[in-house]
Amino acid sequence: MTGFPYHFQHQDGTPYWLFGDTQWEAFADDSAQGLDARSVSNYFTLRAAQGYNYVHSEIIGLVRSSQIDAKGREQPAFHDYRAETINPAYFDEVDARLRQANSLGITLGLILMEPYFTPAASIDPAFRYDNRCWLSFPDEAARLRYARYVVARYSAFNVLFLLTLEWGPAAKPMPRNECIAMFNRLGTEIQNHDPHQRLRGIHDDNGTLPNNFYGPSSGWNTLGQYCQHSGSDYGYPWCDGCTPPNDANCRGRFATPENRQTLHDELKEVRMNRNRNRPVINGEYAYYLRRGVPAHPMVVNRGHSHDQPTFRKAAWVLTMAGTYIVPGFWRTYYGGWAGRGTPFRPDDPEALPAVKDLQTLHTFFTQVENGSRRQWWKLVPHDDVVSSAPNPADGSPGHSYCLADPGQSYIVYTENTKSTRLYLSESLNTTYRVTQFDPRTGKRTLLDASVDNGTNFKLLSPDTEDWVYEAQKN
């Protein structure tokens, strides 16, 4: 965004608040899981009606890389990857689904492919797993040709290009330097052949915030980070490898206020201290109520996903770090998959309360109290102006976060406390309208805030759940 590089705008200059969702395989079909053109159309229609304006998805999926046509015939993306025999019918259907999403106001984050093969020994034969990736092609020249094909075909659409998912920096089948060099060449190829210069990025491994694609060799990258990060102190967010793998061992892994503080601080560090001057996105930090690992099928096995409050609070602390979020929901994030024990269900009623919480967050940050547009792009993390008292019940630390347009507006998010101080440095003659906002209901209440020395506000919460406060200059 012009003048505010950590935010987005449309080509006409209209500010754009990214409200995102995950559906990794929106262009594939899997009849056994209810994934097809009709259900994907229903998914896009529902998400657009809920206010979403961004979905990221793979053009060619790792698990599913084909469709079923009207005559019941399988249509893979490529008939032969080694021979580079592309299938136009597959991409015609990609066109149709992408066109519908765009018509509904949804920008697609198009992931060209996943990076590496999964070793055959790691693939459960009970589950479909096509295992298509960048290494399916015979060589570098073929990979570059596919990149140019995607850009030529889709740059005119409302899209963002992501080279791949989980490129690293964890150990991969290729040495790390070779991985980085390969994706830098692919990114540069897209940059050099994109007439519309769409945004471009690359998605990191879980639990990492690497610096590998932000130097001179990665001038193609227009995003400040596209991570999947649950916080470095939050152990076993996936729970796939629990020992022993039983329900009792996997329960009780709810994120704590301290975990959320770490999550916030680590994303804020990227936003504030790494001089990226580009938007920062946490693209895969939570999948609401995700379960389905065979060893313990009813246990939620993804961090920040165990219940509605923990899912909501993670979304708020990340937003308070000045970053954008793209979480997901169990029955939709993978388009349904036997490997996660669920069919594709866009209208899953179990997800609706959490969707509502994200809608409430989105509305709060895009509209001020009177309904006019908020200038959210002027808000910058300023946690230094807030402090919270401990939880009076157990003495554990209170937590508070602040986004501010200094001298004009201060937004404070608190949890695990009943008393928070907001310290301002304006003139004693400056007055503020202070309101309390309930992130569960969206209700706003005017406060007669306690003030010391004119600029020290004491914000009292009715309980130790999460609450939002706004001090707006009169």
PDB file of C-alpha atoms in Angstrom, residues 198-335:
ATOM      1  CA  ARG A 198       0.910  -9.720  -9.088  1.00  0.00           C
ATOM      2  CA  LEU A 199       2.098 -10.158  -5.518  1.00  0.00           C
ATOM      3  CA  ARG A 200       4.492 -13.074  -5.001  1.00  0.00           C
ATOM      4  CA  GLY A 201       5.644 -15.039  -1.979  1.00  0.00           C
ATOM      5  CA  ILE A 202       6.683 -18.404  -0.562  1.00  0.00           C
ATOM      6  CA  HIS A 203       5.331 -20.365   2.406  1.00  0.00           C
ATOM      7  CA  ASP A 204       7.583 -21.540   5.263  1.00  0.00           C
ATOM      8  CA  ASP A 205       7.739 -24.699   7.354  1.00  0.00           C
ATOM      9  CA  ASN A 206       5.731 -24.902  10.550  1.00  0.00           C
ATOM     10  CA  GLY A 207       7.307 -23.155  13.523  1.00  0.00           C
ATOM     11  CA  THR A 208       9.923 -21.223  11.548  1.00  0.00           C
ATOM     12  CA  LEU A 209      10.342 -17.566  10.624  1.00  0.00           C
ATOM     13  CA  PRO A 210      13.320 -17.788   8.252  1.00  0.00           C
ATOM     14  CA  ASN A 211      15.122 -14.935   6.529  1.00  0.00           C
ATOM     15  CA  ASN A 212      16.157 -16.858   3.411  1.00  0.00           C
ATOM     16  CA  PHE A 213      13.997 -15.117   0.799  1.00  0.00           C
ATOM     17  CA  TYR A 214      14.321 -11.456   1.752  1.00  0.00           C
ATOM     18  CA  GLY A 215      17.792 -10.519   0.496  1.00  0.00           C
ATOM     19  CA  PRO A 216      19.166  -9.307  -2.854  1.00  0.00           C
ATOM     20  CA  SER A 217      18.763 -12.740  -4.500  1.00  0.00           C
ATOM     21  CA  SER A 218      15.031 -12.718  -3.739  1.00  0.00           C
ATOM     22  CA  GLY A 219      13.960  -9.441  -5.298  1.00  0.00           C
ATOM     23  CA  TRP A 220      10.985 -11.296  -6.771  1.00  0.00           C
ATOM     24  CA  ASN A 221       9.406 -11.667  -3.278  1.00  0.00           C
ATOM     25  CA  THR A 222       6.832  -8.939  -2.593  1.00  0.00           C
ATOM     26  CA  LEU A 223       5.662 -10.253   0.816  1.00  0.00           C
ATOM     27  CA  GLY A 224       7.341  -9.718   4.176  1.00  0.00           C
ATOM     28  CA  GLN A 225       6.705 -13.289   5.387  1.00  0.00           C
ATOM     29  CA  TYR A 226       4.184 -15.996   4.533  1.00  0.00           C
ATOM     30  CA  CYS A 227       4.645 -18.300   7.480  1.00  0.00           C
ATOM     31  CA  GLN A 228       2.826 -20.974   9.425  1.00  0.00           C
ATOM     32  CA  HIS A 229       3.734 -20.204  12.990  1.00  0.00           C
ATOM     33  CA  SER A 230       2.070 -21.315  16.212  1.00  0.00           C
ATOM     34  CA  GLY A 231       4.723 -19.908  18.572  1.00  0.00           C
ATOM     35  CA  SER A 232       8.097 -21.321  19.569  1.00  0.00           C
ATOM     36  CA  ASP A 233       7.057 -22.247  23.126  1.00  0.00           C
ATOM     37  CA  TYR A 234       3.890 -24.135  22.180  1.00  0.00           C
ATOM     38  CA  GLY A 235       4.844 -27.809  22.211  1.00  0.00           C
ATOM     39  CA  TYR A 236       3.195 -30.476  20.088  1.00  0.00           C
ATOM     40  CA  PRO A 237       0.810 -28.277  18.133  1.00  0.00           C
ATOM     41  CA  TRP A 238       0.202 -31.123  15.659  1.00  0.00           C
ATOM     42  CA  CYS A 239       0.140 -34.066  18.107  1.00  0.00           C
ATOM     43  CA  ASP A 240       0.721 -36.523  15.251  1.00  0.00           C
ATOM     44  CA  GLY A 241       3.792 -37.905  16.989  1.00  0.00           C
ATOM     45  CA  CYS A 242       2.514 -38.155  20.551  1.00  0.00           C
ATOM     46  CA  THR A 243       3.988 -40.942  22.625  1.00  0.00           C
ATOM     47  CA  PRO A 244       2.071 -42.898  23.638  1.00  0.00           C
ATOM     48  CA  PRO A 245      -0.526 -42.030  20.981  1.00  0.00           C
ATOM     49  CA  ASN A 246      -3.635 -42.123  23.093  1.00  0.00           C
ATOM     50  CA  ASP A 247      -6.381 -39.666  23.912  1.00  0.00           C
ATOM     51  CA  ALA A 248      -5.256 -39.053  27.491  1.00  0.00           C
ATOM     52  CA  ASN A 249      -1.753 -38.126  26.355  1.00  0.00           C
ATOM     53  CA  CYS A 250      -3.070 -35.675  23.769  1.00  0.00           C
ATOM     54  CA  ARG A 251      -5.633 -33.837  25.866  1.00  0.00           C
ATOM     55  CA  GLY A 252      -4.833 -30.663  27.731  1.00  0.00           C
ATOM     56  CA  ARG A 253      -2.696 -29.086  25.029  1.00  0.00           C
ATOM     57  CA  PHE A 254      -4.743 -25.911  24.889  1.00  0.00           C
ATOM     58  CA  ALA A 255      -2.701 -22.797  24.171  1.00  0.00           C
ATOM     59  CA  THR A 256      -2.159 -20.639  27.256  1.00  0.00           C
ATOM     60  CA  PRO A 257      -2.040 -16.838  27.554  1.00  0.00           C
ATOM     61  CA  GLU A 258       1.755 -17.174  27.746  1.00  0.00           C
ATOM     62  CA  ASN A 259       1.771 -19.155  24.485  1.00  0.00           C
ATOM     63  CA  ARG A 260      -0.255 -16.424  22.815  1.00  0.00           C
ATOM     64  CA  GLN A 261       2.092 -13.754  24.160  1.00  0.00           C
ATOM     65  CA  THR A 262       5.006 -15.574  22.520  1.00  0.00           C
ATOM     66  CA  LEU A 263       3.075 -15.987  19.274  1.00  0.00           C
ATOM     67  CA  HIS A 264       2.298 -12.277  19.236  1.00  0.00           C
ATOM     68  CA  ASP A 265       5.820 -11.203  20.141  1.00  0.00           C
ATOM     69  CA  GLU A 266       7.472 -13.379  17.503  1.00  0.00           C
ATOM     70  CA  LEU A 267       5.258 -12.132  14.674  1.00  0.00           C
ATOM     71  CA  LYS A 268       5.595  -8.562  15.936  1.00  0.00           C
ATOM     72  CA  GLU A 269       9.372  -8.955  15.797  1.00  0.00           C
ATOM     73  CA  VAL A 270       9.123  -9.820  12.091  1.00  0.00           C
ATOM     74  CA  ARG A 271       6.736  -6.931  11.505  1.00  0.00           C
ATOM     75  CA  MET A 272       8.694  -4.306  13.443  1.00  0.00           C
ATOM     76  CA  ASN A 273      12.368  -5.284  13.445  1.00  0.00           C
ATOM     77  CA  ARG A 274      13.290  -7.040  10.194  1.00  0.00           C
ATOM     78  CA  ASN A 275      12.801  -4.078   7.843  1.00  0.00           C
ATOM     79  CA  ARG A 276      10.747  -6.114   5.398  1.00  0.00           C
ATOM     80  CA  ASN A 277       8.539  -3.171   4.369  1.00  0.00           C
ATOM     81  CA  ARG A 278       6.034  -5.672   2.979  1.00  0.00           C
ATOM     82  CA  PRO A 279       2.886  -7.290   4.430  1.00  0.00           C
ATOM     83  CA  VAL A 280       3.364 -10.146   6.908  1.00  0.00           C
ATOM     84  CA  ILE A 281       0.930 -13.086   6.787  1.00  0.00           C
ATOM     85  CA  ASN A 282       0.603 -16.043   9.163  1.00  0.00           C
ATOM     86  CA  GLY A 283      -0.917 -18.463   6.703  1.00  0.00           C
ATOM     87  CA  GLU A 284      -1.402 -21.668   8.664  1.00  0.00           C
ATOM     88  CA  TYR A 285      -1.271 -21.263  12.435  1.00  0.00           C
ATOM     89  CA  ALA A 286      -4.610 -22.944  13.301  1.00  0.00           C
ATOM     90  CA  TYR A 287      -7.228 -25.303  11.883  1.00  0.00           C
ATOM     91  CA  TYR A 288     -10.306 -24.996  14.051  1.00  0.00           C
ATOM     92  CA  LEU A 289     -11.212 -28.332  15.717  1.00  0.00           C
ATOM     93  CA  ARG A 290      -8.969 -30.316  13.383  1.00  0.00           C
ATOM     94  CA  ARG A 291      -8.896 -33.954  14.376  1.00  0.00           C
ATOM     95  CA  GLY A 292      -8.786 -37.283  12.585  1.00  0.00           C
ATOM     96  CA  VAL A 293      -5.311 -38.674  13.282  1.00  0.00           C
ATOM     97  CA  PRO A 294      -6.035 -42.440  13.209  1.00  0.00           C
ATOM     98  CA  ALA A 295      -4.426 -43.193  16.573  1.00  0.00           C
ATOM     99  CA  HIS A 296      -6.733 -40.744  18.373  1.00  0.00           C
ATOM    100  CA  PRO A 297      -9.471 -39.684  15.937  1.00  0.00           C
ATOM    101  CA  MET A 298     -11.526 -37.491  18.286  1.00  0.00           C
ATOM    102  CA  VAL A 299      -8.685 -35.426  19.752  1.00  0.00           C
ATOM    103  CA  VAL A 300      -7.983 -31.979  18.323  1.00  0.00           C
ATOM    104  CA  ASN A 301      -4.419 -32.137  17.042  1.00  0.00           C
ATOM    105  CA  ARG A 302      -3.627 -28.620  15.869  1.00  0.00           C
ATOM    106  CA  GLY A 303      -2.426 -25.698  17.944  1.00  0.00           C
ATOM    107  CA  HIS A 304      -4.733 -22.768  18.763  1.00  0.00           C
ATOM    108  CA  SER A 305      -7.618 -24.906  17.476  1.00  0.00           C
ATOM    109  CA  HIS A 306      -9.046 -26.763  20.476  1.00  0.00           C
ATOM    110  CA  ASP A 307     -12.084 -24.576  21.113  1.00  0.00           C
ATOM    111  CA  GLN A 308     -13.711 -21.306  20.145  1.00  0.00           C
ATOM    112  CA  PRO A 309     -11.978 -19.089  22.743  1.00  0.00           C
ATOM    113  CA  THR A 310      -8.432 -20.279  21.968  1.00  0.00           C
ATOM    114  CA  PHE A 311      -9.036 -19.938  18.215  1.00  0.00           C
ATOM    115  CA  ARG A 312     -10.432 -16.425  18.655  1.00  0.00           C
ATOM    116  CA  LYS A 313      -7.664 -15.265  20.983  1.00  0.00           C
ATOM    117  CA  ALA A 314      -4.915 -16.416  18.615  1.00  0.00           C
ATOM    118  CA  ALA A 315      -6.530 -14.442  15.798  1.00  0.00           C
ATOM    119  CA  TRP A 316      -6.631 -11.311  17.930  1.00  0.00           C
ATOM    120  CA  VAL A 317      -3.054 -11.462  19.242  1.00  0.00           C
ATOM    121  CA  LEU A 318      -1.727 -11.978  15.708  1.00  0.00           C
ATOM    122  CA  THR A 319      -3.765  -9.075  14.394  1.00  0.00           C
ATOM    123  CA  MET A 320      -2.507  -6.939  17.279  1.00  0.00           C
ATOM    124  CA  ALA A 321       1.020  -7.679  16.007  1.00  0.00           C
ATOM    125  CA  GLY A 322       0.204  -5.785  12.809  1.00  0.00           C
ATOM    126  CA  THR A 323      -0.002  -8.953  10.704  1.00  0.00           C
ATOM    127  CA  TYR A 324      -2.665 -10.664   8.604  1.00  0.00           C
ATOM    128  CA  ILE A 325      -4.020 -14.170   9.204  1.00  0.00           C
ATOM    129  CA  VAL A 326      -5.208 -17.108   7.087  1.00  0.00           C
ATOM    130  CA  PRO A 327      -6.388 -19.936   9.380  1.00  0.00           C
ATOM    131  CA  GLY A 328      -8.683 -22.806   8.390  1.00  0.00           C
ATOM    132  CA  PHE A 329     -11.374 -25.224   9.539  1.00  0.00           C
ATOM    133  CA  TRP A 330     -11.202 -28.997   9.876  1.00  0.00           C
ATOM    134  CA  ARG A 331     -13.848 -29.982   7.322  1.00  0.00           C
ATOM    135  CA  THR A 332     -12.783 -27.470   4.665  1.00  0.00           C
ATOM    136  CA  TYR A 333      -9.055 -26.705   4.952  1.00  0.00           C
ATOM    137  CA  TYR A 334      -7.977 -29.727   2.873  1.00  0.00           C
ATOM    138  CA  GLY A 335     -11.161 -30.013   0.858  1.00  0.00           C
TER     139      GLY A 335
END
